[in-house]
mmCIF file of C-alpha atoms and ligand atoms in Angstrom:
data_model
loop_
_atom_site.group_PDB
_atom_site.id
_atom_site.type_symbol
_atom_site.label_atom_id
_atom_site.label_comp_id
_atom_site.label_asym_id
_atom_site.label_seq_id
_atom_site.Cartn_x
_atom_site.Cartn_y
_atom_site.Cartn_z
ATOM 1 C CA UNK A 2 107.088 15.388 37.642
ATOM 2 C CA UNK A 3 109.439 14.145 40.342
ATOM 3 C CA UNK A 4 108.863 16.297 43.435
ATOM 4 C CA UNK A 5 112.104 14.999 44.913
ATOM 5 C CA UNK A 6 114.138 16.887 42.272
ATOM 6 C CA UNK A 7 112.511 20.159 43.357
ATOM 7 C CA UNK A 8 113.037 19.327 47.016
ATOM 8 C CA UNK A 9 116.706 18.502 46.471
ATOM 9 C CA UNK A 10 117.202 21.756 44.522
ATOM 10 C CA UNK A 11 115.847 23.643 47.556
ATOM 11 C CA UNK A 12 118.128 21.699 49.878
ATOM 12 C CA UNK A 13 121.238 22.478 47.820
ATOM 13 C CA UNK A 14 120.372 26.172 47.351
ATOM 14 C CA UNK A 15 122.481 27.246 50.335
ATOM 15 C CA UNK A 16 125.501 25.455 48.835
ATOM 16 C CA UNK A 17 124.874 27.012 45.417
ATOM 17 C CA UNK A 18 124.715 30.518 46.897
ATOM 18 C CA UNK A 19 127.962 29.852 48.751
ATOM 19 C CA UNK A 20 129.746 28.586 45.618
ATOM 20 C CA UNK A 21 128.404 31.404 43.489
ATOM 21 C CA UNK A 22 129.540 34.082 45.937
ATOM 22 C CA UNK A 23 132.973 32.524 46.401
ATOM 23 C CA UNK A 24 133.508 32.243 42.639
ATOM 24 C CA UNK A 25 132.161 35.771 42.155
ATOM 25 C CA UNK A 26 134.698 37.148 44.634
ATOM 26 C CA UNK A 27 137.539 35.219 42.939
ATOM 27 C CA UNK A 28 137.042 35.661 39.179
ATOM 28 C CA UNK A 29 139.617 34.448 36.653
ATOM 29 C CA UNK A 30 140.039 35.442 33.007
ATOM 30 C CA UNK A 31 139.710 33.106 30.002
ATOM 31 C CA UNK A 32 142.356 30.400 30.037
ATOM 32 C CA UNK A 33 143.420 31.228 33.608
ATOM 33 C CA UNK A 34 140.646 29.468 35.566
ATOM 34 C CA UNK A 35 143.034 27.570 37.851
ATOM 35 C CA UNK A 36 141.437 28.266 41.253
ATOM 36 C CA UNK A 37 137.936 27.957 39.799
ATOM 37 C CA UNK A 38 138.947 24.511 38.565
ATOM 38 C CA UNK A 39 140.220 23.667 42.055
ATOM 39 C CA UNK A 40 136.858 24.595 43.630
ATOM 40 C CA UNK A 41 134.937 22.499 41.078
ATOM 41 C CA UNK A 42 137.215 19.499 41.647
ATOM 42 C CA UNK A 43 136.847 19.793 45.430
ATOM 43 C CA UNK A 44 133.060 19.755 45.201
ATOM 44 C CA UNK A 45 133.001 16.812 42.750
ATOM 45 C CA UNK A 46 135.425 14.883 44.970
ATOM 46 C CA UNK A 47 133.284 15.552 48.069
ATOM 47 C CA UNK A 48 130.223 14.321 46.170
ATOM 48 C CA UNK A 49 132.104 11.200 45.059
ATOM 49 C CA UNK A 50 131.776 12.051 41.358
ATOM 50 C CA UNK A 51 134.460 10.768 38.998
ATOM 51 C CA UNK A 52 136.181 13.484 36.972
ATOM 52 C CA UNK A 53 138.885 14.225 34.430
ATOM 53 C CA UNK A 54 140.816 17.470 34.787
ATOM 54 C CA UNK A 55 142.838 19.570 32.313
ATOM 55 C CA UNK A 56 140.956 17.978 29.426
ATOM 56 C CA UNK A 57 141.505 21.186 27.517
ATOM 57 C CA UNK A 58 142.974 24.078 29.450
ATOM 58 C CA UNK A 59 141.343 24.062 32.884
ATOM 59 C CA UNK A 60 138.286 22.086 31.773
ATOM 60 C CA UNK A 61 136.815 19.532 34.170
ATOM 61 C CA UNK A 62 134.578 16.709 32.924
ATOM 62 C CA UNK A 63 132.579 14.943 35.642
ATOM 63 C CA UNK A 64 130.672 11.710 35.070
ATOM 64 C CA UNK A 65 127.682 10.423 37.030
ATOM 65 C CA UNK A 66 127.035 6.762 36.238
ATOM 66 C CA UNK A 67 123.385 5.803 36.605
ATOM 67 C CA UNK A 68 122.382 2.485 38.128
ATOM 68 C CA UNK A 69 121.222 1.269 34.690
ATOM 69 C CA UNK A 70 122.337 1.564 31.074
ATOM 70 C CA UNK A 71 120.945 4.278 28.844
ATOM 71 C CA UNK A 72 121.803 7.454 26.949
ATOM 72 C CA UNK A 73 124.516 9.927 27.854
ATOM 73 C CA UNK A 74 123.259 13.469 28.547
ATOM 74 C CA UNK A 75 125.757 16.321 28.908
ATOM 75 C CA UNK A 76 125.255 19.617 30.736
ATOM 76 C CA UNK A 77 127.700 22.481 30.321
ATOM 77 C CA UNK A 78 128.749 25.475 32.446
ATOM 78 C CA UNK A 79 131.353 28.031 31.378
ATOM 79 C CA UNK A 80 133.943 29.180 33.925
ATOM 80 C CA UNK A 81 135.638 32.430 32.886
ATOM 81 C CA UNK A 82 135.259 36.093 33.872
ATOM 82 C CA UNK A 83 135.820 39.396 32.029
ATOM 83 C CA UNK A 84 138.410 42.213 32.242
ATOM 84 C CA UNK A 85 135.975 44.672 33.871
ATOM 85 C CA UNK A 86 136.236 46.723 37.089
ATOM 86 C CA UNK A 87 133.204 45.690 39.182
ATOM 87 C CA UNK A 88 130.919 48.431 40.522
ATOM 88 C CA UNK A 89 128.106 46.371 42.108
ATOM 89 C CA UNK A 90 129.199 47.206 45.679
ATOM 90 C CA UNK A 91 128.128 43.680 46.704
ATOM 91 C CA UNK A 92 129.709 42.312 49.908
ATOM 92 C CA UNK A 93 131.122 39.452 47.803
ATOM 93 C CA UNK A 94 132.289 41.694 44.935
ATOM 94 C CA UNK A 95 135.445 40.793 42.997
ATOM 95 C CA UNK A 96 138.618 40.802 45.080
ATOM 96 C CA UNK A 97 140.610 40.886 41.863
ATOM 97 C CA UNK A 98 140.534 44.483 40.624
ATOM 98 C CA UNK A 99 139.825 44.637 36.910
ATOM 99 C CA UNK A 100 138.406 41.111 36.675
ATOM 100 C CA UNK A 101 134.690 40.442 37.102
ATOM 101 C CA UNK A 102 132.065 37.763 36.600
ATOM 102 C CA UNK A 103 129.974 40.238 34.604
ATOM 103 C CA UNK A 104 128.503 37.518 32.374
ATOM 104 C CA UNK A 105 127.085 35.345 35.157
ATOM 105 C CA UNK A 106 129.384 32.363 34.597
ATOM 106 C CA UNK A 107 129.765 32.241 38.420
ATOM 107 C CA UNK A 108 126.042 31.334 38.539
ATOM 108 C CA UNK A 109 126.413 28.782 35.733
ATOM 109 C CA UNK A 110 129.112 26.914 37.695
ATOM 110 C CA UNK A 111 127.110 27.064 40.944
ATOM 111 C CA UNK A 112 123.998 25.741 39.182
ATOM 112 C CA UNK A 113 125.879 22.856 37.543
ATOM 113 C CA UNK A 114 127.463 21.930 40.882
ATOM 114 C CA UNK A 115 123.945 22.025 42.376
ATOM 115 C CA UNK A 116 122.677 19.770 39.562
ATOM 116 C CA UNK A 117 125.623 17.422 40.182
ATOM 117 C CA UNK A 118 124.636 17.246 43.875
ATOM 118 C CA UNK A 119 120.991 16.503 43.015
ATOM 119 C CA UNK A 120 121.687 13.865 40.363
ATOM 120 C CA UNK A 121 124.403 12.146 42.390
ATOM 121 C CA UNK A 122 121.756 11.644 45.141
ATOM 122 C CA UNK A 123 119.426 9.856 42.709
ATOM 123 C CA UNK A 124 122.041 8.174 40.502
ATOM 124 C CA UNK A 125 120.924 4.607 41.310
ATOM 125 C CA UNK A 126 117.563 5.356 39.684
ATOM 126 C CA UNK A 127 119.060 6.746 36.458
ATOM 127 C CA UNK A 128 119.037 4.805 33.181
ATOM 128 C CA UNK A 129 122.105 6.319 31.597
ATOM 129 C CA UNK A 130 125.053 8.606 32.186
ATOM 130 C CA UNK A 131 125.359 12.301 33.003
ATOM 131 C CA UNK A 132 128.380 14.184 31.684
ATOM 132 C CA UNK A 133 129.147 17.427 33.531
ATOM 133 C CA UNK A 134 131.121 19.825 31.347
ATOM 134 C CA UNK A 135 132.892 22.656 33.168
ATOM 135 C CA UNK A 136 134.350 24.651 30.301
ATOM 136 C CA UNK A 137 137.025 27.367 30.407
ATOM 137 C CA UNK A 138 137.564 30.216 27.931
ATOM 138 C CA UNK A 139 134.084 31.015 26.633
ATOM 139 C CA UNK A 140 134.577 34.788 26.574
ATOM 140 C CA UNK A 141 137.761 34.930 24.579
ATOM 141 C CA UNK A 142 136.403 33.962 21.191
ATOM 142 C CA UNK A 143 139.868 33.379 19.786
ATOM 143 C CA UNK A 144 140.875 30.801 22.424
ATOM 144 C CA UNK A 145 139.158 27.472 21.846
ATOM 145 C CA UNK A 146 136.953 26.703 24.880
ATOM 146 C CA UNK A 147 134.109 24.512 23.655
ATOM 147 C CA UNK A 148 136.005 23.670 20.466
ATOM 148 C CA UNK A 149 138.986 22.423 22.477
ATOM 149 C CA UNK A 150 136.747 20.118 24.521
ATOM 150 C CA UNK A 151 135.011 18.795 21.390
ATOM 151 C CA UNK A 152 138.348 18.078 19.727
ATOM 152 C CA UNK A 153 139.631 16.234 22.816
ATOM 153 C CA UNK A 154 137.025 13.521 22.129
ATOM 154 C CA UNK A 155 135.676 13.367 25.725
ATOM 155 C CA UNK A 156 132.143 14.051 24.485
ATOM 156 C CA UNK A 157 132.197 11.463 21.672
ATOM 157 C CA UNK A 158 129.667 9.228 23.473
ATOM 158 C CA UNK A 159 127.267 12.062 24.409
ATOM 159 C CA UNK A 160 123.760 11.761 22.901
ATOM 160 C CA UNK A 161 122.328 15.177 23.781
ATOM 161 C CA UNK A 162 123.677 18.363 25.379
ATOM 162 C CA UNK A 163 122.060 21.236 27.273
ATOM 163 C CA UNK A 164 123.487 24.505 28.531
ATOM 164 C CA UNK A 165 122.082 27.697 30.007
ATOM 165 C CA UNK A 166 122.944 31.367 30.259
ATOM 166 C CA UNK A 167 121.571 33.895 32.728
ATOM 167 C CA UNK A 168 119.658 36.468 30.674
ATOM 168 C CA UNK A 169 118.697 39.899 32.042
ATOM 169 C CA UNK A 170 116.559 40.797 29.006
ATOM 170 C CA UNK A 171 113.868 38.427 30.264
ATOM 171 C CA UNK A 172 112.414 38.584 33.779
ATOM 172 C CA UNK A 173 113.275 36.431 36.792
ATOM 173 C CA UNK A 174 111.054 33.345 36.706
ATOM 174 C CA UNK A 175 111.017 33.044 32.904
ATOM 175 C CA UNK A 176 112.988 30.598 30.779
ATOM 176 C CA UNK A 177 113.787 31.710 27.224
ATOM 177 C CA UNK A 178 113.674 29.026 24.533
ATOM 178 C CA UNK A 179 113.777 29.045 20.761
ATOM 179 C CA UNK A 180 114.063 26.499 17.978
ATOM 180 C CA UNK A 181 116.806 26.972 15.381
ATOM 181 C CA UNK A 182 118.652 30.303 15.262
ATOM 182 C CA UNK A 183 119.386 31.346 18.849
ATOM 183 C CA UNK A 184 122.761 33.102 18.984
ATOM 184 C CA UNK A 185 124.902 34.444 16.140
ATOM 185 C CA UNK A 186 128.336 33.690 14.742
ATOM 186 C CA UNK A 187 130.866 36.273 15.885
ATOM 187 C CA UNK A 188 133.975 37.436 14.005
ATOM 188 C CA UNK A 189 136.484 40.163 14.736
ATOM 189 C CA UNK A 190 138.506 42.402 12.453
ATOM 190 C CA UNK A 191 141.455 44.779 12.800
ATOM 191 C CA UNK A 192 142.089 47.324 10.071
ATOM 192 C CA UNK A 193 145.008 49.685 9.477
ATOM 193 C CA UNK A 194 144.613 52.427 6.900
ATOM 194 C CA UNK A 195 147.990 53.969 6.149
ATOM 195 C CA UNK A 196 148.092 57.409 4.539
ATOM 196 C CA UNK A 197 150.780 60.061 4.690
ATOM 197 C CA UNK A 198 150.944 62.628 7.476
ATOM 198 C CA UNK A 199 151.123 66.236 6.386
ATOM 199 C CA UNK A 200 150.774 69.773 7.700
ATOM 200 C CA UNK A 201 147.118 70.586 8.301
ATOM 201 C CA UNK A 202 147.512 73.618 6.075
ATOM 202 C CA UNK A 203 148.881 71.538 3.164
ATOM 203 C CA UNK A 204 146.490 68.587 2.634
ATOM 204 C CA UNK A 205 147.667 68.165 -0.982
ATOM 205 C CA UNK A 206 151.106 67.087 0.273
ATOM 206 C CA UNK A 207 149.792 64.083 2.209
ATOM 207 C CA UNK A 208 147.094 61.409 2.334
ATOM 208 C CA UNK A 209 144.627 61.977 5.157
ATOM 209 C CA UNK A 210 143.970 58.614 6.851
ATOM 210 C CA UNK A 211 141.065 60.036 8.899
ATOM 211 C CA UNK A 212 139.114 61.130 5.813
ATOM 212 C CA UNK A 213 139.816 57.778 4.133
ATOM 213 C CA UNK A 214 138.748 55.831 7.253
ATOM 214 C CA UNK A 215 135.585 57.912 7.604
ATOM 215 C CA UNK A 216 134.684 56.974 4.025
ATOM 216 C CA UNK A 217 135.360 53.305 4.698
ATOM 217 C CA UNK A 218 133.100 53.317 7.775
ATOM 218 C CA UNK A 219 130.282 54.683 5.613
ATOM 219 C CA UNK A 220 131.008 51.959 3.015
ATOM 220 C CA UNK A 221 130.737 49.251 5.653
ATOM 221 C CA UNK A 222 127.394 50.639 6.781
ATOM 222 C CA UNK A 223 126.205 50.705 3.161
ATOM 223 C CA UNK A 224 127.299 47.112 2.533
ATOM 224 C CA UNK A 225 125.211 45.950 5.487
ATOM 225 C CA UNK A 226 122.173 48.096 4.787
ATOM 226 C CA UNK A 227 122.142 48.054 0.948
ATOM 227 C CA UNK A 228 123.664 44.692 0.010
ATOM 228 C CA UNK A 229 122.163 42.283 2.512
ATOM 229 C CA UNK A 230 118.525 41.252 2.862
ATOM 230 C CA UNK A 231 117.046 42.937 5.965
ATOM 231 C CA UNK A 232 115.829 39.455 7.017
ATOM 232 C CA UNK A 233 119.330 37.987 6.851
ATOM 233 C CA UNK A 234 120.424 38.857 10.390
ATOM 234 C CA UNK A 235 123.742 40.606 9.680
ATOM 235 C CA UNK A 236 125.303 43.257 11.855
ATOM 236 C CA UNK A 237 128.788 44.833 11.962
ATOM 237 C CA UNK A 238 129.974 47.309 14.549
ATOM 238 C CA UNK A 239 133.225 49.248 14.473
ATOM 239 C CA UNK A 240 134.013 49.761 18.138
ATOM 240 C CA UNK A 241 137.496 51.278 17.864
ATOM 241 C CA UNK A 242 138.637 54.135 15.618
ATOM 242 C CA UNK A 243 142.010 55.598 16.537
ATOM 243 C CA UNK A 244 143.825 58.184 14.440
ATOM 244 C CA UNK A 245 145.738 61.424 14.579
ATOM 245 C CA UNK A 246 148.458 62.963 16.705
ATOM 246 C CA UNK A 247 147.799 66.679 16.639
ATOM 247 C CA UNK A 248 145.015 69.100 15.716
ATOM 248 C CA UNK A 249 146.885 70.671 12.828
ATOM 249 C CA UNK A 250 148.456 67.570 11.293
ATOM 250 C CA UNK A 251 146.722 65.414 8.689
ATOM 251 C CA UNK A 252 146.772 61.889 10.146
ATOM 252 C CA UNK A 253 149.081 59.322 8.575
ATOM 253 C CA UNK A 254 147.428 56.253 10.137
ATOM 254 C CA UNK A 255 143.954 55.154 11.183
ATOM 255 C CA UNK A 256 143.370 51.990 13.182
ATOM 256 C CA UNK A 257 139.917 50.419 13.432
ATOM 257 C CA UNK A 258 138.562 47.311 15.151
ATOM 258 C CA UNK A 259 135.129 45.803 14.887
ATOM 259 C CA UNK A 260 132.912 42.739 14.879
ATOM 260 C CA UNK A 261 130.559 41.086 12.373
ATOM 261 C CA UNK A 262 127.644 38.927 13.540
ATOM 262 C CA UNK A 263 125.842 36.576 11.166
ATOM 263 C CA UNK A 264 123.836 33.316 11.051
ATOM 264 C CA UNK A 265 124.193 32.144 7.454
ATOM 265 C CA UNK A 266 127.742 30.845 6.728
ATOM 266 C CA UNK A 267 127.468 32.330 3.196
ATOM 267 C CA UNK A 268 126.750 35.762 4.668
ATOM 268 C CA UNK A 269 129.717 35.306 6.974
ATOM 269 C CA UNK A 270 131.983 34.659 3.961
ATOM 270 C CA UNK A 271 130.332 37.523 2.118
ATOM 271 C CA UNK A 272 131.022 40.076 4.858
ATOM 272 C CA UNK A 273 134.659 39.029 5.125
ATOM 273 C CA UNK A 274 135.083 39.290 1.349
ATOM 274 C CA UNK A 275 133.304 42.648 1.081
ATOM 275 C CA UNK A 276 135.231 44.271 3.929
ATOM 276 C CA UNK A 277 138.448 43.222 2.209
ATOM 277 C CA UNK A 278 137.302 44.369 -1.266
ATOM 278 C CA UNK A 279 136.038 47.712 -0.009
ATOM 279 C CA UNK A 280 139.442 48.453 1.518
ATOM 280 C CA UNK A 281 141.116 47.729 -1.832
ATOM 281 C CA UNK A 282 138.690 50.132 -3.497
ATOM 282 C CA UNK A 283 139.415 52.695 -0.784
ATOM 283 C CA UNK A 284 143.138 52.433 -1.508
ATOM 284 C CA UNK A 285 142.486 53.052 -5.200
ATOM 285 C CA UNK A 286 140.376 56.077 -4.417
ATOM 286 C CA UNK A 287 142.530 57.688 -1.721
ATOM 287 C CA UNK A 288 146.004 56.313 -2.418
ATOM 288 C CA UNK A 289 146.105 54.755 1.042
ATOM 289 C CA UNK A 290 147.616 51.397 1.876
ATOM 290 C CA UNK A 291 145.165 49.310 3.911
ATOM 291 C CA UNK A 292 145.365 45.940 5.620
ATOM 292 C CA UNK A 293 142.689 43.850 7.296
ATOM 293 C CA UNK A 294 143.047 40.957 9.703
ATOM 294 C CA UNK A 295 139.711 39.101 9.851
ATOM 295 C CA UNK A 296 139.447 36.451 12.573
ATOM 296 C CA UNK A 297 136.634 33.918 12.823
ATOM 297 C CA UNK A 298 135.225 33.516 16.327
ATOM 298 C CA UNK A 299 132.288 31.407 17.573
ATOM 299 C CA UNK A 300 129.923 29.829 15.037
ATOM 300 C CA UNK A 301 126.157 30.334 15.239
ATOM 301 C CA UNK A 302 124.217 28.549 17.995
ATOM 302 C CA UNK A 303 121.409 26.579 16.332
ATOM 303 C CA UNK A 304 119.079 24.709 18.703
ATOM 304 C CA UNK A 305 117.738 21.257 17.832
ATOM 305 C CA UNK A 306 113.916 21.474 17.568
ATOM 306 C CA UNK A 307 113.207 18.183 19.430
ATOM 307 C CA UNK A 308 115.477 19.218 22.333
ATOM 308 C CA UNK A 309 113.797 22.653 22.549
ATOM 309 C CA UNK A 310 110.318 21.079 22.624
ATOM 310 C CA UNK A 311 111.445 18.619 25.264
ATOM 311 C CA UNK A 312 113.059 21.337 27.437
ATOM 312 C CA UNK A 313 109.900 23.470 27.148
ATOM 313 C CA UNK A 314 107.752 20.576 28.406
ATOM 314 C CA UNK A 315 110.096 19.972 31.357
ATOM 315 C CA UNK A 316 110.100 23.684 32.266
ATOM 316 C CA UNK A 317 106.280 23.758 32.105
ATOM 317 C CA UNK A 318 106.070 20.692 34.389
ATOM 318 C CA UNK A 319 108.614 21.758 36.978
ATOM 319 C CA UNK A 320 108.500 25.573 36.929
ATOM 320 C CA UNK A 321 104.991 26.155 35.599
ATOM 321 C CA UNK A 322 103.461 26.918 32.172
ATOM 322 C CA UNK A 323 104.044 30.638 32.760
ATOM 323 C CA UNK A 324 107.794 30.115 33.031
ATOM 324 C CA UNK A 325 108.104 29.095 29.374
ATOM 325 C CA UNK A 326 108.912 32.070 27.158
ATOM 326 C CA UNK A 327 109.244 31.110 23.510
ATOM 327 C CA UNK A 328 111.466 33.839 22.038
ATOM 328 C CA UNK A 329 110.287 35.598 18.909
ATOM 329 C CA UNK A 330 113.767 36.698 17.832
ATOM 330 C CA UNK A 331 117.247 35.218 18.142
ATOM 331 C CA UNK A 332 120.088 37.267 19.626
ATOM 332 C CA UNK A 333 123.040 38.677 17.661
ATOM 333 C CA UNK A 334 125.267 37.982 20.692
ATOM 334 C CA UNK A 335 127.454 34.875 20.418
ATOM 335 C CA UNK A 336 128.159 31.732 22.419
ATOM 336 C CA UNK A 337 130.709 28.997 21.909
ATOM 337 C CA UNK A 338 128.031 26.464 22.909
ATOM 338 C CA UNK A 339 127.609 26.485 19.116
ATOM 339 C CA UNK A 340 130.655 24.203 18.853
ATOM 340 C CA UNK A 341 128.814 21.420 20.744
ATOM 341 C CA UNK A 342 125.599 21.836 18.746
ATOM 342 C CA UNK A 343 127.478 21.439 15.474
ATOM 343 C CA UNK A 344 128.014 17.774 16.418
ATOM 344 C CA UNK A 345 125.548 16.887 19.202
ATOM 345 C CA UNK A 346 121.785 17.526 19.296
ATOM 346 C CA UNK A 347 120.643 19.747 22.133
ATOM 347 C CA UNK A 348 119.674 23.233 23.112
ATOM 348 C CA UNK A 349 120.960 26.338 24.769
ATOM 349 C CA UNK A 350 118.555 27.969 27.241
ATOM 350 C CA UNK A 351 118.207 31.481 28.654
ATOM 351 C CA UNK A 352 117.530 31.726 32.385
ATOM 352 C CA UNK A 353 115.752 35.030 33.048
ATOM 353 C CA UNK A 354 117.393 37.318 35.593
ATOM 354 C CA UNK A 355 115.784 40.584 34.586
ATOM 355 C CA UNK A 356 114.673 42.831 37.419
ATOM 356 C CA UNK A 357 114.334 46.584 37.703
ATOM 357 C CA UNK A 358 117.723 48.242 37.629
ATOM 358 C CA UNK A 359 119.670 45.133 36.582
ATOM 359 C CA UNK A 360 122.044 46.264 33.837
ATOM 360 C CA UNK A 361 122.912 44.104 30.805
ATOM 361 C CA UNK A 362 125.517 41.343 30.660
ATOM 362 C CA UNK A 363 129.140 42.556 30.477
ATOM 363 C CA UNK A 364 128.172 45.667 32.499
ATOM 364 C CA UNK A 365 130.208 46.470 35.628
ATOM 365 C CA UNK A 366 126.988 46.566 37.681
ATOM 366 C CA UNK A 367 125.507 43.265 36.457
ATOM 367 C CA UNK A 368 124.299 40.775 39.061
ATOM 368 C CA UNK A 369 121.653 38.065 39.411
ATOM 369 C CA UNK A 370 118.618 37.410 41.568
ATOM 370 C CA UNK A 371 119.907 34.392 43.522
ATOM 371 C CA UNK A 372 116.479 32.693 43.406
ATOM 372 C CA UNK A 373 117.374 31.679 39.856
ATOM 373 C CA UNK A 374 120.035 29.322 41.190
ATOM 374 C CA UNK A 375 117.239 27.116 42.550
ATOM 375 C CA UNK A 376 115.064 27.311 39.441
ATOM 376 C CA UNK A 377 118.083 26.844 37.142
ATOM 377 C CA UNK A 378 119.226 23.742 39.022
ATOM 378 C CA UNK A 379 115.669 22.354 39.171
ATOM 379 C CA UNK A 380 115.315 22.782 35.420
ATOM 380 C CA UNK A 381 118.674 21.253 34.449
ATOM 381 C CA UNK A 382 118.349 18.333 36.895
ATOM 382 C CA UNK A 383 114.777 17.708 35.676
ATOM 383 C CA UNK A 384 115.912 17.785 32.035
ATOM 384 C CA UNK A 385 118.291 14.925 32.821
ATOM 385 C CA UNK A 386 115.890 13.115 35.166
ATOM 386 C CA UNK A 387 113.002 13.041 32.698
ATOM 387 C CA UNK A 388 115.308 11.697 29.951
ATOM 388 C CA UNK A 389 116.948 9.044 32.156
ATOM 389 C CA UNK A 390 114.305 7.977 34.683
ATOM 390 C CA UNK A 391 113.060 5.079 32.590
ATOM 391 C CA UNK A 392 114.396 2.799 29.883
ATOM 392 C CA UNK A 393 114.679 4.664 26.613
ATOM 393 C CA UNK A 394 116.405 3.671 23.456
ATOM 394 C CA UNK A 395 119.624 5.469 22.697
ATOM 395 C CA UNK A 396 119.045 8.377 20.369
HETATM 396 NI NI1 LIG B 3 128.487 34.529 29.029
#
């Protein structure tokens, strides 16, 4: 263990808190991270770190060149906020009504800037290169954040990649790790079921879209529960069901929106096919006319076993054995970090920020315990340091 890494993380904590609070007060939605980009660039410039901007959208890629040759390790932070009205009451709460860093990406940026500060101070001792990936548009699954960066080719020479996410389901001081399945693939669907509006007293003269839609919802539930293996990790949720105009009129249209989460690509195809088929069957049964628009979002995040083992050993060394929490189950939430792991070995890591009363991610009251900025930066800087502090062969 290099005690200097821990010491530097302490020294840069004040800066990290400052960056985090500034970014928190000035959140920007997916694809609109212009001022966030400006802050990142200013810090990198002050540190003397080379960078490329607008790689894809507002992405910034910083590069720290070690004093010696060696592998290229990438670290990623996502930059975007969510369309949520903040209710934390914090003195540095969002100044942009209706936009909030409710997923902790403000902390991710602050931590990566802290790591950049630490590693830039010890760069002469590094055998290799550090690639700092500041990525826009993680939240909006249908805008390519990680995918856009991958396709730009800037990470073609990267040997291993690590990223973290603040995680309120595990306590402050713990680091969540897991080999293999970690976060699910996420798709989205929009469905319109068109019937024929009629007087509520004369159902036989119309086609009731509400009754048809209610049947379809039950079919979807049955497909998941009766057609897929309970061990297969499949979930679908219909989050929007809109229909009807008036209490005594049979509805002519029902609109539904939902999401399917899977790990196995075959199950992903299966769910898309079965949702489509079940709507056709519904139309036969009810005489409705249904359409579905099924959009593929993030793929599944699958961690590389050797990178997970390595990260666990670094966490144990720098943050203590107790900090390592090997997760029993993966999450059905999704992450576009998956796009990096499809091509580069590495792992995604959960940084515990659970404390009493802290609501879940994407909640208007979500916040972090700022002590995790120090532990997060220590961990990420140590992950790079331990890989690049002596001559290793390129992976
Ligand atoms: Ni997030």
